PDB file of C-alpha atoms in Angstrom:
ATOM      1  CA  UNK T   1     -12.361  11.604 -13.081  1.00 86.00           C
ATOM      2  CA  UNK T   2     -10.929  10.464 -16.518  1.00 88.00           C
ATOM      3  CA  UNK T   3     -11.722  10.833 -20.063  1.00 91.00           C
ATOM      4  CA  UNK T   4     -15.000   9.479 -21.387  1.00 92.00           C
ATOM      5  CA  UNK T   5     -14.064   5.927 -22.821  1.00 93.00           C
ATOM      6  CA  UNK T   6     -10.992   5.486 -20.868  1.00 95.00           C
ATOM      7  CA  UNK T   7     -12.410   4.417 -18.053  1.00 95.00           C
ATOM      8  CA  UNK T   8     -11.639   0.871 -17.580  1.00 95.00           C
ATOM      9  CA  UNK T   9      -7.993   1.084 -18.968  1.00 95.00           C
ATOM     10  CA  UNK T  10      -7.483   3.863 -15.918  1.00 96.00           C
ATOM     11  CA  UNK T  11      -9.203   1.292 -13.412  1.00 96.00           C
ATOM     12  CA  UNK T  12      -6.808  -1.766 -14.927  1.00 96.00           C
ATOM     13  CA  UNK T  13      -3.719   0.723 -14.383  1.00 95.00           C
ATOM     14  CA  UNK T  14      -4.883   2.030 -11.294  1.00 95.00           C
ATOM     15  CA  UNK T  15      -5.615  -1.776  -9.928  1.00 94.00           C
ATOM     16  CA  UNK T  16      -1.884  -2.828 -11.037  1.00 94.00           C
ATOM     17  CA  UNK T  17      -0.396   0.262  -9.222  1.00 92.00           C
ATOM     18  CA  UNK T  18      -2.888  -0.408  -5.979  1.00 92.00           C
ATOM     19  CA  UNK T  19      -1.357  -4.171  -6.699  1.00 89.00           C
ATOM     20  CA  UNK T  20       2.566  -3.562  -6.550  1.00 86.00           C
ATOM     21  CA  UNK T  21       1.912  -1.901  -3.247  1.00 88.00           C
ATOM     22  CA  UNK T  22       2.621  -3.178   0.309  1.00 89.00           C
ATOM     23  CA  UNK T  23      -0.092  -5.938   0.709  1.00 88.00           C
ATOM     24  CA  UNK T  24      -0.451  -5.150   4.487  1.00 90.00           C
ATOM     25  CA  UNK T  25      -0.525  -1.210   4.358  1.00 92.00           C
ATOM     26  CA  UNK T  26      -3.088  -1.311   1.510  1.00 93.00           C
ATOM     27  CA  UNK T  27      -5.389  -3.532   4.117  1.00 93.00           C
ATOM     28  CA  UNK T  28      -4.519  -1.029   6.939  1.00 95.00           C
ATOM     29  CA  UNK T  29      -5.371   1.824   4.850  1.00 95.00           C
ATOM     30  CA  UNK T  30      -8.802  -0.104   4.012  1.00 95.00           C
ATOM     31  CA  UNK T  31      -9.480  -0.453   7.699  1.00 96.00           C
ATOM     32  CA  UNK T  32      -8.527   3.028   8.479  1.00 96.00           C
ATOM     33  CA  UNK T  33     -11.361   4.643   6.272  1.00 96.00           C
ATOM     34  CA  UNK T  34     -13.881   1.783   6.529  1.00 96.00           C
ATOM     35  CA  UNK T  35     -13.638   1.926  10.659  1.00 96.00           C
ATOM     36  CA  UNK T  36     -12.671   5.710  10.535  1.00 95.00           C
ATOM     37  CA  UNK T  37     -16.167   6.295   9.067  1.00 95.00           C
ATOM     38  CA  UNK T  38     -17.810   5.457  12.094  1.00 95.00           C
ATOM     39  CA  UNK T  39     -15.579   7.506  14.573  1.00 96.00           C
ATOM     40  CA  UNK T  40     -14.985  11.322  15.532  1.00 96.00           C
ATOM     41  CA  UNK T  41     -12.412  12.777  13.477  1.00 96.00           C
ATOM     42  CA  UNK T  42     -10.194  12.727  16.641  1.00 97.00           C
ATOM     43  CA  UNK T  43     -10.763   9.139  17.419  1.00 97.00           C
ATOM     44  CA  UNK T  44     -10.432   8.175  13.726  1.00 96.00           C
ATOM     45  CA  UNK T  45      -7.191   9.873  13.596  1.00 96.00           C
ATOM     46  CA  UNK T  46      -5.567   8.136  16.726  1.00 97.00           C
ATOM     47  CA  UNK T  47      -6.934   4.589  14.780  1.00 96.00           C
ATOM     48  CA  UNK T  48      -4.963   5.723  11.714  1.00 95.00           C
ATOM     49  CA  UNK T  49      -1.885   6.325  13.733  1.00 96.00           C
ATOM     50  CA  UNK T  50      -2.127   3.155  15.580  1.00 96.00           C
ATOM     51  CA  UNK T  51      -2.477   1.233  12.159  1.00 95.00           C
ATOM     52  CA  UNK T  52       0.413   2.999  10.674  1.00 94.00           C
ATOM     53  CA  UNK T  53       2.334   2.373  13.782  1.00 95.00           C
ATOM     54  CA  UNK T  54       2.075  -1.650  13.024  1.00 94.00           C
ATOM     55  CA  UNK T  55       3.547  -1.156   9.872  1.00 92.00           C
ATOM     56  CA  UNK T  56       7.038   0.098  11.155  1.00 91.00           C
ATOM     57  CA  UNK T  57       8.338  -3.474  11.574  1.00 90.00           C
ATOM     58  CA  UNK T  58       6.738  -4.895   8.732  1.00 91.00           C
ATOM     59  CA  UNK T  59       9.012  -6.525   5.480  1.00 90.00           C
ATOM     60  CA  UNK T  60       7.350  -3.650   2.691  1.00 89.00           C
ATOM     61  CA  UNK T  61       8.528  -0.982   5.483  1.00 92.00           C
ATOM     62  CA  UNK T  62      12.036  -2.359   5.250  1.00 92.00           C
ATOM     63  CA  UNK T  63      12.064  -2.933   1.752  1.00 92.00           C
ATOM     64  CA  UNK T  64      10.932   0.868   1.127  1.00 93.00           C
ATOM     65  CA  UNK T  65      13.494   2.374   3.250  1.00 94.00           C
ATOM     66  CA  UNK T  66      16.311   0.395   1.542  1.00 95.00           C
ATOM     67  CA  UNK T  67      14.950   1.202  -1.825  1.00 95.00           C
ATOM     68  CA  UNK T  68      15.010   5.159  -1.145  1.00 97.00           C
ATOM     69  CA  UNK T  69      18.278   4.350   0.690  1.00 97.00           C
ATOM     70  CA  UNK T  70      19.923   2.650  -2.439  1.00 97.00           C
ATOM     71  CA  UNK T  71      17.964   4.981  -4.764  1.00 97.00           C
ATOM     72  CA  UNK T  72      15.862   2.078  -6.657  1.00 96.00           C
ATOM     73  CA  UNK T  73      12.231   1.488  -6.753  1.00 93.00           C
ATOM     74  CA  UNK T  74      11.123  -0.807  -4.270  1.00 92.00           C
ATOM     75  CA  UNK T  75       9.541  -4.327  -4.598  1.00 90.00           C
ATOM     76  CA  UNK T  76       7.068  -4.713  -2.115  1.00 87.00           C
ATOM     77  CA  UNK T  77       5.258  -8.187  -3.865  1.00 85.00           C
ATOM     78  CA  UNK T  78       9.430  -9.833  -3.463  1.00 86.00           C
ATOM     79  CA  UNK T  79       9.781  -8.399  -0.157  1.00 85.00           C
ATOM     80  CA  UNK T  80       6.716 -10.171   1.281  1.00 82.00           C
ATOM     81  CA  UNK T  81       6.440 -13.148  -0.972  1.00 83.00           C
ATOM     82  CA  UNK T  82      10.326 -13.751  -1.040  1.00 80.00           C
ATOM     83  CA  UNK T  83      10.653 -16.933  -3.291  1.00 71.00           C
ATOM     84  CA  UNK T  84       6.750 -17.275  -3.494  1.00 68.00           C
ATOM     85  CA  UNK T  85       6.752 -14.048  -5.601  1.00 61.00           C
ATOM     86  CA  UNK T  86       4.810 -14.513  -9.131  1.00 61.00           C
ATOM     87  CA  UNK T  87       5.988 -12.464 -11.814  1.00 61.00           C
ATOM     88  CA  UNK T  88       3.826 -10.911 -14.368  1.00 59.00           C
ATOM     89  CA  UNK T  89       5.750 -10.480 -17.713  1.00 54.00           C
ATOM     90  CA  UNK T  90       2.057  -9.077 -18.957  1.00 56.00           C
ATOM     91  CA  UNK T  91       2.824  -5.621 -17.914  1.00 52.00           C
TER      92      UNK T  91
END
């Protein structure tokens, strides 16, 4: 819920914040809910665990634990990118 009129300004910041995210835990959690639907809650629960399990070894994982480790916000769009990262000086 937001303030009538501010609607599409929340969905552009919201988008940009869903954006800077880890790429793959954003698709798990996408898979998790759209699969989960269909399941018992026990069943969809396991799924979610299994999903999140994947993500241990994954470059955002790493990149989030050294970031809370060395007290800075992480960047998740470097860590998987690397060099391929495209800055957006927009922001």
């Amino acid at each position: 819920m937001v303030e009538p009129g501010t609607a599409e300004e929340e969905a552009v910041a919201f988008a940009k914040e869903v954006a800077s995210l880890p790429n793959k835990a954003v698709g798990h959690i996408k898979v998790a809910i759209n699969e989960g639907m269909e399941m018992s809650l026990y069943d969809a629960l396991a799924h979610e665990r299994e999903l999140q399990n994947q993500l241990f070894d994954t470059e955002g994982a790493k990149e989030g634990i050294s970031a809370f480790l060395e007290k800075r916000e992480p960047d998740f769009i470097k860590a998987e990118l690397g060099d391929d990262a495209v800055t957006n000086d927009d922001d």
